Amino acid sequence: MKRYVPLPLLLAAAACADGEGGAEDADTLSEAPWEEIEEAASGAEISMYMWGGDEGINAYMDEVVAPHLEEEYDITFSRQPMDAPEFLSRLMTEREADSMDGSGDILWINGENFRTAKENELLYGSFADMLPNMDYINEEAPYVENDMGTAVEGMQVPWGNVQYAFQFQGAEDPPETMEELLDWAEENPGSMTYPDVSNDTGNGFVRHILHHVAESPEDLAEYDEAWLEENGDDVWETLRELAPHLWREGETYPDSLSQQDQLFADGEVSMTLGFNEHRAESLIEQGTFPEDTETIGLTSGSISSVHYLSMPFNTTEPEAALVAINYMLSPEAQIAKLEPSRWGEGHILDLDAVSSGERDEIEAMVGEEVVPQEDALPELDARYVDWIQDNWEQEVVQQR
Amino acid sequence: MRSILGWSMLLLVFVVPVLFLFLRSITFGWRYPDLFPSDWSMRAWHVIAGDPQILQALLTTMLVGITVVALNLLLGIPAAYALSHGRLKGVVWLETILFLPILVPVLAIAMGLHITMIRLGLADHISGVILIHLLPTLPYTIRVLRSGFDRIAPGWRRLGDTLGAPRITLFVTGLLPMMRPSLRSAAVLAFVISLSQYVLTAIIGGGQVTTLPLLYYPFFDSADQAVIAGFSVVFAALPAVFLLLWESLMAGFTYLLRRT
Amino acid sequence: MLTIHQAEKQFDQLPVFRGVSFTVKAGETASLVGPSGCGKTTLLRTIAGLERLSSGTMQLHGRDMTSVPPEKRPVVLLFQDALLFPHLTVLENVLYGLKYGKRRLSRKKRNEEAETMLAKVEMTGWKDHYPAQLSGGQQQRVSLARALLLQPELLLLDEPFSSLDAHLRQQLRLWVRRFLKQEGVTALFVTHDREEAVMMGDHLLVMKDGLLQQEGAPEDVYTAPVNEAVADVISDGLYCEEGFIGADRLQVDPEGELEAVVEHALYAYGWRFYRLTVHTLSQTVVVHTEEELTEGTSVKLSVKEVPEHD
């Protein structure tokens, strides 16, 4: 979820993947009534490939999801800590070797990685329509059909929704728009930085600059090379102007978000950033971030990013995987996920579809929104991500 | 005087960092520029101990590591001996070939290895992981043991012959005990390398073989320094445990040799 | 009794030695002397069985040993280095051959014998020490004890004193000689040091260039070398067309016919000697004279006639 697969590896794998998809299996299953699927799922052991580096996320999976699946459906659930690059690389090899005996049943995936998986036919197929709990999800929401420019086609279902936000410490009057943020950086030299764009967080910051340069989000709604041709230089110019005011005068950038968080924790920089507007809460609680950390969502627009659940083509327990995914979409599981002491990230529920009690619970938990819905910007097409990755180094870093 | 210096160096290089990491793991909000921690918290250790897979992972890690070491010695001792004392032609070539696995980046060959493992039916299984760990360990083992054998005068074989001790007896009762320092280095090195494999274990083991790094490395992507520090302490403790096991094994072996 | 007949050894078709025949009598110590590279060490190894002869035969007490593997031969070789196992105590080292080697004994028996042998080599007080705590001479004594416990019919010694300092070497070889006699061991002793060869051997064998040049009682070989090679290896004197002239017959004499250049003075056994080079013969010789000579000057030598004595 956090990194990208090295491109040559992908190309190599794409070249050798054969043409068979896993869609037939999904079709066969979709005929079956849900009760039958639940019945078939009973007694199964399933595992989910997911990044394992966050105490809160791990706790949510181990203490909420796993016990519920055990009690309710007699499904033994375990998470396998593995990053997307590793599990994608595995699946590609397994695809090539025609190995249908996969050891993962659920994937945590989005954006670039989803596109890779879909293009290489590493996914189980279209299963979203089979899940009863899809009813709780706002089918109108653009992210249900489209994930960073890739058509979802029911091959993955939204699991969580996070906003890009900025954390400040000791700033009297923290900036609230991109314009103000750029000014703030100039007034506070050395206080700001952002991670290298090979990292999703750093890349996300540059995507905000794209929005900043664009006159309206509409301009970026679809991948538009002509727009980049015309406005690309403005994007780089903005970043080049920003660079001298950054930490170490923009000579170098943190390699990863964790490195920037550490700089922030040590007071070397006084801002950090990242997806998930609630992420600072657990970091304050565990003593990493100072107590006076303040989170700001830009009113000029903040990208909201959705991440999804999917299934690999070679799951050996598709019924149990469906049941588990269905549960993870339920209001109960989504509300538990909001709990800041565990994970504390945004839900994907349609507030009109849930019961009034649940709605109250959600509203109590979310409290005052960091980013009001009207300020949320759609995530950009993944090809913009590539464009940033391909050019940033040369346009910004080497121009110093 | 010299030994005091030696011990303080040892302390400084090995013990102090681990102590520091341990301290880091039990503090709360210990940030630069505070010289001393003000608050204490066992949170990191609760996180580590609370991981449902931690015990299994520790056992798997030890099992994989010990088996990898055993296979390394089993294959590495004869190979190193032949390289050192045998009259082989083209030794330089052979050495280069034996060293290749650590010159080639693992990621470049991971896919090929994974396919092979799938075909062999060893993917997603502990035996596949053990086998694959030989790749980054065996070249080092052979190197270390080879230079160990090089230091042993070639006259020993003639001595064994003239005393009438069978070659294998001389090897076990004479040469191996003389090789003890090299064997220890090779074993610990192989263990530590096996212990630190993440990518190979993840790809070949498929998450079904969960070793400590699989739980530990993802935390490097977070800012949770306390948990990282705690895991590092556990990580540093494993080779120490291994060394302890090794030394007891060696002591037992020596005792047996003396008794018979 | 060891009998070697027409022994030959080649490495990659290059002869190391050839046509070697000799006998060592039971209870006798034979010295085999020669410069390095003359083939003596290889010859010793073939006798130990560590190398195979290319041709020729070898008998021990009438039994053919030519193709008996080393571990089956009643022969033990003592090396230049003591080769004691560093991880074993003196006693354990001495026991090694009785435990794993040619002559295996029960634990009780071997311990008794080892203790006795350690007493003989005067190492009893050191039995629980490790080799690293021993002097070089002590290590060689332990090594000797380890070899003799196997009760070899023939003991081979390959320059066993060469790694010791001069003083220790002197002491130890006297001790070893006496010890071998006392134990009645048949031994073949290889060295490149002629003094050592003469002192250790009842019988002297001189090797050079892969050939056995001469054998006999040490004094006979010393005083009457049959050729220049032997003279060069073992004797003091000059070898010229007429034959061998011992150094005892050479004197500095202004009337002499041989011209020699003074190389340097040396002192031994209470006397002063000079090393002289005779350029016409390309040989050097050490002679005693009362005269004081200057380095680099030329002197004349004449040959004393020695009265025939019977």
XYZ file of C-alpha atoms in Angstrom, chain B residues 61-62 64-74 76-77 133-134 136-146 179-196 238-250:
59
model
C 12.882 -18.213 13.106
C 14.965 -20.405 15.418
C 14.772 -22.085 10.171
C 18.014 -20.545 11.439
C 19.267 -23.701 13.124
C 18.397 -25.919 10.171
C 20.031 -23.463 7.792
C 23.175 -23.504 9.940
C 23.179 -27.309 10.060
C 22.816 -27.596 6.279
C 25.454 -24.927 5.803
C 27.950 -26.875 7.857
C 26.998 -30.163 6.264
C 30.139 -26.133 3.586
C 32.656 -28.240 5.502
C 18.214 -19.280 2.812
C 21.171 -21.416 1.738
C 22.784 -16.001 0.759
C 24.502 -18.017 3.494
C 26.448 -20.868 1.907
C 28.941 -18.686 0.011
C 29.955 -16.983 3.241
C 30.148 -20.254 5.126
C 32.445 -21.741 2.516
C 34.606 -18.614 2.555
C 34.975 -18.561 6.321
C 35.598 -22.301 6.642
C 37.983 -22.281 3.741
C 38.390 -25.471 13.328
C 36.223 -24.529 16.268
C 36.709 -20.754 15.957
C 36.012 -20.818 12.227
C 33.029 -23.095 12.682
C 31.617 -20.755 15.286
C 32.071 -17.713 13.038
C 30.506 -19.497 10.095
C 27.568 -20.751 12.142
C 26.797 -17.396 13.730
C 27.183 -15.615 10.412
C 24.831 -18.043 8.665
C 22.348 -17.728 11.502
C 22.375 -13.938 11.421
C 22.030 -13.839 7.636
C 19.131 -16.273 7.780
C 17.607 -14.224 10.576
C 17.648 -11.070 8.488
C 18.317 -14.384 19.032
C 21.940 -14.668 17.890
C 22.979 -14.562 21.541
C 20.627 -17.459 22.272
C 21.996 -19.265 19.261
C 25.571 -18.737 20.387
C 24.678 -20.124 23.788
C 23.150 -23.230 22.193
C 26.171 -23.587 19.951
C 28.661 -23.361 22.772
C 26.759 -25.931 24.831
C 26.671 -28.229 21.836
C 30.410 -27.830 21.345
